[in-house]
CSV table of C-alpha atoms in Angstrom, one decimal:
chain,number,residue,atom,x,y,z
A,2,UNK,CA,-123.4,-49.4,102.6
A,3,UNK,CA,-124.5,-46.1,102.9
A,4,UNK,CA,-122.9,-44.0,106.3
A,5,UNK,CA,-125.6,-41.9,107.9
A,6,UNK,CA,-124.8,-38.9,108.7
A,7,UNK,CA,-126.9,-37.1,111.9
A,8,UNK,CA,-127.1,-33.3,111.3
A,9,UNK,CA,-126.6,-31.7,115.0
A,10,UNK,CA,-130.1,-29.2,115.2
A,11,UNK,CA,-129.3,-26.8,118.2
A,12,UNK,CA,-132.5,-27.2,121.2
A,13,UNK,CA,-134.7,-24.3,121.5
A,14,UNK,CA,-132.9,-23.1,124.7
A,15,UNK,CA,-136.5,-21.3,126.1
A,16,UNK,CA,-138.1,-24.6,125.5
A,17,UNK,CA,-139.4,-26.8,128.4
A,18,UNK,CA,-138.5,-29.9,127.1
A,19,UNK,CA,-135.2,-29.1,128.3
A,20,UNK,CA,-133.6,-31.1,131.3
A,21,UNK,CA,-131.4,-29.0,133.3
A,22,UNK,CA,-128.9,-31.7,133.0
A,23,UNK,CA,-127.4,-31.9,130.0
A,24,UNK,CA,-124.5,-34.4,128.6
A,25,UNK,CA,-120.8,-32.6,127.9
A,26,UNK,CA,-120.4,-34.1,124.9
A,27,UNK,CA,-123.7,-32.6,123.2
A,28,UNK,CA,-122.3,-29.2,124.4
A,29,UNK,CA,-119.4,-29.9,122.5
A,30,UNK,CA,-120.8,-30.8,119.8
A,31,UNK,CA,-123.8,-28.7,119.3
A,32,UNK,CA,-121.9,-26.0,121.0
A,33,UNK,CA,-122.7,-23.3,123.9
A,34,UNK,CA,-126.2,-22.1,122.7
A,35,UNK,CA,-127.7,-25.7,123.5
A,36,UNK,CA,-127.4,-24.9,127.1
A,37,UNK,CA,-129.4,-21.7,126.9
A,38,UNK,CA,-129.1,-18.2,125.9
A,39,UNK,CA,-126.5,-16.2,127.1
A,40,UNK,CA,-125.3,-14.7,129.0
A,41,UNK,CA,-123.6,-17.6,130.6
A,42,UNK,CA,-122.3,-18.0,133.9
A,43,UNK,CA,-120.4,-20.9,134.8
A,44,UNK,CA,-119.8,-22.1,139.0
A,45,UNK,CA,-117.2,-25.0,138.9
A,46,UNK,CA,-118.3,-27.2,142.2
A,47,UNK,CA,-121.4,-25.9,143.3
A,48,UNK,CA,-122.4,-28.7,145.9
A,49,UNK,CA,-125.9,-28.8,147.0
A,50,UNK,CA,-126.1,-26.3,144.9
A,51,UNK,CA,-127.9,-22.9,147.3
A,52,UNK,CA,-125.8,-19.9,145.3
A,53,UNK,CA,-126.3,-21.5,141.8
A,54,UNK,CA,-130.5,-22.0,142.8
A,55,UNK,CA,-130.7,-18.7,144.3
A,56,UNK,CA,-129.1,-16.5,142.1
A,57,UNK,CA,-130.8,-17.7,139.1
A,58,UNK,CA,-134.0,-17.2,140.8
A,59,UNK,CA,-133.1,-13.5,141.1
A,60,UNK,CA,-131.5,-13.4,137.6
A,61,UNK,CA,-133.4,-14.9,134.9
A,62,UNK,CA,-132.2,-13.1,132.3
A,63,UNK,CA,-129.0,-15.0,132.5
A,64,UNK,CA,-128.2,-18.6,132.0
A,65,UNK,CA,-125.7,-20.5,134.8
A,66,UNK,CA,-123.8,-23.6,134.0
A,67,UNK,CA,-123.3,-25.7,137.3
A,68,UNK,CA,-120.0,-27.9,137.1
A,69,UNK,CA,-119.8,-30.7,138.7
A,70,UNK,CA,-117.2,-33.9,139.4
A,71,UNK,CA,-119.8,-35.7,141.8
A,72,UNK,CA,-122.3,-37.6,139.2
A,73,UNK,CA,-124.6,-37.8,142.6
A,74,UNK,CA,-124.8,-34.3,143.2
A,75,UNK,CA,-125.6,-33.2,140.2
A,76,UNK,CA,-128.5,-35.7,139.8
A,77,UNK,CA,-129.3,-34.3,143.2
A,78,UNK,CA,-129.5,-30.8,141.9
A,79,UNK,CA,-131.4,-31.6,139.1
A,80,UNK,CA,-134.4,-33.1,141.3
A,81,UNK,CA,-133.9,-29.2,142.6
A,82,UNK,CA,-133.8,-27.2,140.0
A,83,UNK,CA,-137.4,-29.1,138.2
A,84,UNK,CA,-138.8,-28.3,141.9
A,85,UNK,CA,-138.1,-24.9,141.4
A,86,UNK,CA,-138.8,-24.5,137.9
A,87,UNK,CA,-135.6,-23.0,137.1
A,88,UNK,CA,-135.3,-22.9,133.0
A,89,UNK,CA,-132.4,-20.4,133.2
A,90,UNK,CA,-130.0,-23.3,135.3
A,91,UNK,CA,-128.2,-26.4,133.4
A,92,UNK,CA,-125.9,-28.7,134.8
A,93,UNK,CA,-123.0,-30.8,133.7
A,94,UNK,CA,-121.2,-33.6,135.2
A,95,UNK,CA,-116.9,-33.3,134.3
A,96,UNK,CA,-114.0,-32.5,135.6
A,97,UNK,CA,-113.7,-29.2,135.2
A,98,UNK,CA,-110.4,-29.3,133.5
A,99,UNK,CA,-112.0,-31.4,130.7
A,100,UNK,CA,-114.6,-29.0,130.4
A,101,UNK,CA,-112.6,-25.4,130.3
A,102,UNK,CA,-109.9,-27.3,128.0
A,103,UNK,CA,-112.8,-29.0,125.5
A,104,UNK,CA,-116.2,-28.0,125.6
A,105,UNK,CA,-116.7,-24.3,126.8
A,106,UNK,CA,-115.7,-21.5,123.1
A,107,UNK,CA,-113.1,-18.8,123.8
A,108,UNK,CA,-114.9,-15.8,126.1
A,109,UNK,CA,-118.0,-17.4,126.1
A,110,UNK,CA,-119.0,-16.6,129.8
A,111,UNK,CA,-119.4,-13.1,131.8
A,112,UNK,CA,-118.4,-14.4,135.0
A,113,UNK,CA,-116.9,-17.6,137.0
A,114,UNK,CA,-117.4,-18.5,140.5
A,115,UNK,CA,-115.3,-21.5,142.4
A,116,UNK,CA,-116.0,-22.1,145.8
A,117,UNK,CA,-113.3,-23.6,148.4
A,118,UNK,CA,-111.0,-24.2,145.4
A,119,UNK,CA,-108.2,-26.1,147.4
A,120,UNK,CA,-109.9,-29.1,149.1
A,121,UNK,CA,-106.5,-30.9,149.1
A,122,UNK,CA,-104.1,-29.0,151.8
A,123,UNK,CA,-101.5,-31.5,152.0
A,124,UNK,CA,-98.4,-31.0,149.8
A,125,UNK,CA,-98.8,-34.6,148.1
A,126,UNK,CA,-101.6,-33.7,147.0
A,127,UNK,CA,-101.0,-30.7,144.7
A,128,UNK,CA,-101.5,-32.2,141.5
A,129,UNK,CA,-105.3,-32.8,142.0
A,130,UNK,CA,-105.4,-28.7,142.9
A,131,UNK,CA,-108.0,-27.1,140.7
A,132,UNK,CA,-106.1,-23.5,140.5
A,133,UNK,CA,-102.9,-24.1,138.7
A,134,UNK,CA,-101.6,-22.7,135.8
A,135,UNK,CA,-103.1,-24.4,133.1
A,136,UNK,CA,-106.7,-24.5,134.7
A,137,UNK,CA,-105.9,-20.4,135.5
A,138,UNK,CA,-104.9,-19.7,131.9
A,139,UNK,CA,-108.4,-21.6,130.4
A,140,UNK,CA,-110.1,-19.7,132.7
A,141,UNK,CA,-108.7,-16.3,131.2
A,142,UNK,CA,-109.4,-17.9,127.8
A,143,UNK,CA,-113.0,-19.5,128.6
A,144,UNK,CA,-114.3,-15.4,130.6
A,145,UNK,CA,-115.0,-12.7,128.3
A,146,UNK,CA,-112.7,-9.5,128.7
């Protein structure tokens, strides 16, 4: 029995065929430049989603990775972003430590932007922090000098 064997081809990124949502794993697999051209800015958390929409509006030239935990938020903003006919915006649903640890290449993206980073005040809550050291140091790794 023969195995078949898939060979990964890498999406025209300018093509509109492409949802802005797009699965972590291909990302992975395929790598960065099936998201879109860079250069790539990522926003970890971007909620409903305002900044990411209108600073890709006013920057086309660049492509911006929304990260997001919340499955319903991102299917949310990608209603949005096909509204606005935003080619330069993809989306992906992951925690974000999954994500900076496995998917995104070593200084892949010019810029990072997290919002309200520490949405758990109380002390027994610590460990579900986004900024702590391991997530800062993939961050240094993940930005481009």
């Amino acid at each position: 029995m023969e195995s078949e064997q898939s060979s990964a081809v890498v999406p025209d990124p300018t093509s509109a065929a492409l949802t802005p949502f797009i699965e972590v794993e291909g990302v992975r697999a395929l790598g960065l430049a099936s998201a879109g051209l860079p250069p790539y800015v990522l926003e970890i958390g971007f909620g409903r989603g305002e900044l990411l929409l209108t600073t890709a509006r006013e920057h086309p030239e660049r492509t911006f990775i929304g990260l997001e935990i919340s499955r319903k938020r991102v299917l949310k903003m990608e209603r949005r972003v096909i509204r606005a006919g935003l080619p330069n915006i993809r989306l992906l649903h992951a925690p974000a430590q999954y994500v900076l640890e496995r998917v995104l290449p070593e200084a892949s993206h010019t810029e990072c932007w997290i919002h309200c980073p520490d949405p758990w005040p109380k002390r027994r809550h610590h460990r579900r922090r986004l900024l702590q050291p391991s997530v800062a140091s993939e961050l240094a790794r993940v930005l481009a000098p």
